[in-house]
Tab-separated table of C-alpha atoms in Angstrom:
chain	number	residue	atom	x	y	z
A	1	UNK	CA	-2.820	13.025	-81.091
A	2	UNK	CA	0.369	11.476	-82.424
A	3	UNK	CA	2.510	14.292	-81.006
A	4	UNK	CA	0.997	13.933	-77.534
A	5	UNK	CA	1.653	10.174	-77.634
A	6	UNK	CA	5.273	10.837	-78.707
A	7	UNK	CA	5.714	13.362	-75.901
A	8	UNK	CA	4.322	10.910	-73.360
A	9	UNK	CA	6.714	8.239	-74.601
A	10	UNK	CA	9.643	10.638	-74.330
A	11	UNK	CA	8.702	11.584	-70.761
A	12	UNK	CA	8.344	7.904	-69.889
A	13	UNK	CA	11.744	7.123	-71.414
A	14	UNK	CA	13.364	9.899	-69.356
A	15	UNK	CA	11.620	8.875	-66.142
A	16	UNK	CA	12.821	5.243	-66.308
A	17	UNK	CA	16.500	6.097	-65.636
A	18	UNK	CA	15.391	8.454	-62.864
A	19	UNK	CA	13.352	5.703	-61.236
A	20	UNK	CA	16.280	3.297	-61.505
A	21	UNK	CA	18.641	5.868	-59.980
A	22	UNK	CA	16.177	6.653	-57.189
A	23	UNK	CA	15.793	2.956	-56.360
A	24	UNK	CA	19.507	2.099	-56.521
A	25	UNK	CA	21.275	4.830	-54.543
A	26	UNK	CA	20.024	3.593	-51.172
A	27	UNK	CA	21.361	0.033	-51.553
A	28	UNK	CA	24.690	1.466	-52.731
A	29	UNK	CA	24.786	3.815	-49.727
A	30	UNK	CA	24.195	1.013	-47.235
A	31	UNK	CA	26.713	-1.250	-48.992
A	32	UNK	CA	29.282	1.523	-48.527
A	33	UNK	CA	28.225	1.881	-44.877
A	34	UNK	CA	28.822	-1.858	-44.391
A	35	UNK	CA	32.345	-1.402	-45.706
A	36	UNK	CA	32.945	1.655	-43.507
A	37	UNK	CA	31.670	-0.263	-40.473
A	38	UNK	CA	34.218	-2.996	-41.186
A	39	UNK	CA	36.985	-0.487	-41.888
A	40	UNK	CA	36.268	1.334	-38.619
A	41	UNK	CA	37.848	-1.562	-36.742
A	42	UNK	CA	37.014	-4.789	-34.998
A	43	UNK	CA	37.118	-6.233	-31.507
A	44	UNK	CA	38.284	-9.872	-31.291
A	45	UNK	CA	36.264	-12.226	-29.086
A	46	UNK	CA	38.185	-15.058	-27.369
A	47	UNK	CA	37.025	-18.526	-28.456
A	48	UNK	CA	35.540	-17.455	-31.782
A	49	UNK	CA	37.059	-16.387	-35.121
A	50	UNK	CA	34.280	-13.835	-35.654
A	51	UNK	CA	35.138	-10.284	-34.479
A	52	UNK	CA	32.750	-7.609	-33.208
A	53	UNK	CA	32.079	-4.817	-35.705
A	54	UNK	CA	29.312	-2.258	-36.293
A	55	UNK	CA	28.168	-4.120	-39.400
A	56	UNK	CA	25.232	-5.832	-37.701
A	57	UNK	CA	23.957	-2.393	-36.718
A	58	UNK	CA	24.129	-1.271	-40.362
A	59	UNK	CA	22.285	-4.432	-41.452
A	60	UNK	CA	19.544	-3.779	-38.884
A	61	UNK	CA	19.254	-0.112	-39.861
A	62	UNK	CA	19.053	-0.958	-43.571
A	63	UNK	CA	16.358	-3.560	-42.925
A	64	UNK	CA	14.347	-1.021	-40.933
A	65	UNK	CA	14.658	1.783	-43.489
A	66	UNK	CA	14.637	0.146	-46.929
A	67	UNK	CA	12.249	-2.096	-48.813
A	68	UNK	CA	13.204	-5.756	-48.556
A	69	UNK	CA	14.500	-5.727	-52.131
A	70	UNK	CA	16.670	-2.664	-51.543
A	71	UNK	CA	17.895	-4.039	-48.219
A	72	UNK	CA	18.836	-7.407	-49.725
A	73	UNK	CA	20.491	-5.638	-52.667
A	74	UNK	CA	22.713	-3.612	-50.317
A	75	UNK	CA	24.039	-6.784	-48.669
A	76	UNK	CA	24.422	-8.604	-51.991
A	77	UNK	CA	26.404	-5.655	-53.414
A	78	UNK	CA	28.699	-5.746	-50.408
A	79	UNK	CA	29.190	-9.521	-50.591
A	80	UNK	CA	29.784	-9.299	-54.346
A	81	UNK	CA	32.532	-6.699	-53.782
A	82	UNK	CA	34.254	-9.109	-51.417
A	83	UNK	CA	33.770	-12.035	-53.792
A	84	UNK	CA	35.506	-10.006	-56.517
A	85	UNK	CA	38.554	-9.681	-54.280
A	86	UNK	CA	38.055	-6.228	-52.775
A	87	UNK	CA	39.224	-6.040	-49.118
A	88	UNK	CA	35.838	-4.980	-47.767
A	89	UNK	CA	35.367	-7.459	-44.924
A	90	UNK	CA	36.575	-7.187	-41.322
A	91	UNK	CA	40.350	-7.097	-41.047
A	92	UNK	CA	40.720	-6.234	-44.739
A	93	UNK	CA	39.658	-9.726	-45.796
A	94	UNK	CA	38.056	-10.430	-49.154
A	95	UNK	CA	37.111	-13.648	-50.954
A	96	UNK	CA	38.445	-16.063	-48.310
A	97	UNK	CA	36.035	-14.641	-45.709
A	98	UNK	CA	33.198	-16.077	-47.790
A	99	UNK	CA	34.493	-19.618	-47.292
A	100	UNK	CA	35.865	-19.240	-43.762
A	101	UNK	CA	34.319	-19.750	-40.301
A	102	UNK	CA	32.530	-16.373	-40.385
A	103	UNK	CA	30.922	-17.037	-43.790
A	104	UNK	CA	27.603	-18.092	-42.264
A	105	UNK	CA	27.237	-14.746	-40.526
A	106	UNK	CA	27.990	-12.874	-43.759
A	107	UNK	CA	25.564	-14.904	-45.864
A	108	UNK	CA	23.044	-14.863	-43.015
A	109	UNK	CA	22.722	-11.118	-43.491
A	110	UNK	CA	20.663	-11.707	-46.636
A	111	UNK	CA	17.746	-13.670	-45.074
A	112	UNK	CA	18.186	-11.669	-41.859
A	113	UNK	CA	17.782	-8.286	-43.512
A	114	UNK	CA	14.803	-9.526	-45.534
A	115	UNK	CA	13.091	-10.736	-42.346
A	116	UNK	CA	13.707	-7.345	-40.703
A	117	UNK	CA	12.282	-5.436	-43.663
A	118	UNK	CA	9.206	-7.664	-43.912
A	119	UNK	CA	8.429	-7.700	-40.183
A	120	UNK	CA	8.892	-4.020	-39.392
A	121	UNK	CA	5.578	-2.883	-40.902
A	122	UNK	CA	4.736	0.740	-41.664
A	123	UNK	CA	5.821	3.575	-39.417
A	124	UNK	CA	2.951	5.209	-37.541
A	125	UNK	CA	4.154	8.293	-35.700
A	126	UNK	CA	0.842	10.137	-35.445
A	127	UNK	CA	0.764	9.967	-31.627
A	128	UNK	CA	3.349	9.213	-28.930
A	129	UNK	CA	1.672	5.847	-28.298
A	130	UNK	CA	1.713	4.933	-31.977
A	131	UNK	CA	5.360	6.012	-32.227
A	132	UNK	CA	6.234	3.802	-29.251
A	133	UNK	CA	4.471	0.838	-30.881
A	134	UNK	CA	6.374	1.493	-34.107
A	135	UNK	CA	9.697	1.561	-32.251
A	136	UNK	CA	8.731	-1.652	-30.427
A	137	UNK	CA	7.812	-3.357	-33.689
A	138	UNK	CA	11.104	-2.197	-35.212
A	139	UNK	CA	12.975	-3.594	-32.224
A	140	UNK	CA	11.250	-6.971	-32.519
A	141	UNK	CA	12.043	-7.123	-36.247
A	142	UNK	CA	15.691	-6.240	-35.582
A	143	UNK	CA	15.984	-8.871	-32.847
A	144	UNK	CA	14.421	-11.650	-34.918
A	145	UNK	CA	16.075	-10.896	-38.248
A	146	UNK	CA	19.280	-9.297	-37.022
A	147	UNK	CA	20.073	-11.782	-34.265
A	148	UNK	CA	18.011	-14.985	-34.416
A	149	UNK	CA	18.182	-15.515	-38.190
A	150	UNK	CA	21.782	-14.358	-38.641
A	151	UNK	CA	23.059	-16.381	-35.688
A	152	UNK	CA	21.264	-19.476	-36.938
A	153	UNK	CA	23.170	-19.329	-40.213
A	154	UNK	CA	26.404	-18.178	-38.602
A	155	UNK	CA	26.528	-20.833	-35.893
A	156	UNK	CA	25.449	-23.633	-38.238
A	157	UNK	CA	28.088	-22.848	-40.876
A	158	UNK	CA	30.848	-22.252	-38.328
A	159	UNK	CA	30.104	-25.562	-36.607
A	160	UNK	CA	30.070	-27.383	-39.946
A	161	UNK	CA	33.367	-25.888	-41.155
A	162	UNK	CA	35.282	-26.207	-37.884
A	163	UNK	CA	33.837	-29.467	-36.592
A	164	UNK	CA	33.079	-27.810	-33.242
A	165	UNK	CA	29.682	-28.847	-31.791
A	166	UNK	CA	26.830	-26.396	-32.366
A	167	UNK	CA	26.306	-25.982	-28.620
A	168	UNK	CA	29.946	-24.969	-28.109
A	169	UNK	CA	29.857	-22.492	-31.007
A	170	UNK	CA	26.596	-21.061	-29.656
A	171	UNK	CA	28.120	-20.538	-26.207
A	172	UNK	CA	31.191	-18.870	-27.709
A	173	UNK	CA	28.932	-16.611	-29.783
A	174	UNK	CA	27.038	-15.397	-26.721
A	175	UNK	CA	29.719	-12.739	-26.305
A	176	UNK	CA	28.175	-10.991	-29.291
A	177	UNK	CA	24.532	-11.171	-28.272
A	178	UNK	CA	24.483	-8.444	-25.615
A	179	UNK	CA	26.157	-6.017	-28.019
A	180	UNK	CA	23.787	-6.973	-30.814
A	181	UNK	CA	20.757	-6.418	-28.576
A	182	UNK	CA	22.064	-2.921	-27.830
A	183	UNK	CA	22.582	-2.366	-31.563
A	184	UNK	CA	18.992	-3.499	-32.184
A	185	UNK	CA	17.638	-1.001	-29.641
A	186	UNK	CA	19.672	1.865	-31.116
A	187	UNK	CA	18.734	0.886	-34.690
A	188	UNK	CA	15.026	0.739	-33.813
A	189	UNK	CA	15.109	4.156	-32.132
A	190	UNK	CA	17.192	5.672	-34.925
A	191	UNK	CA	15.002	4.266	-37.716
A	192	UNK	CA	11.767	5.394	-36.075
A	193	UNK	CA	13.285	8.837	-35.428
A	194	UNK	CA	14.495	9.148	-39.023
A	195	UNK	CA	11.036	8.087	-40.224
A	196	UNK	CA	9.610	11.010	-38.270
A	197	UNK	CA	12.081	13.424	-39.843
A	198	UNK	CA	11.166	12.142	-43.307
A	199	UNK	CA	7.482	12.831	-42.923
């Protein structure tokens, strides 16, 4: 009886690191993808200090594919790397980006990605109709969390730091919205398709 208890304890002790590794590799992967999306380049938008990158797409995809804890962890890992001075943000920026005009968009990723992960629900791909509903639900989650929530934080912080009225900052930020809607559509289709492959 004692030996079986000891064996069970040993198996449990071995499985704990495996569970930790299994839970942590996905956030690390998406944190790296956020960096790669920034390193891939940026498109400046006249009238706003915030450039266009593929990072919002990565945030949406992570929110649609990970648990909310894993999704939030991926963003927090990325932000922590920048806070430590690593040049992981757009344009090779690091710590100063976290206190500059674009800081609200960066920090807004955390509540935004949590909202996406919580709203998306479970994938149901049993029939074409169910798959379409899943993709639609994913799209709604990406739009609300990936655009509405993130822009709320981004516009508010940028207006506060620059002294530019919220309405003016919002208008200047509209140049991003069309691209982000397209990113949301692609992320929703990609996440639902990847869910089907993982079944």
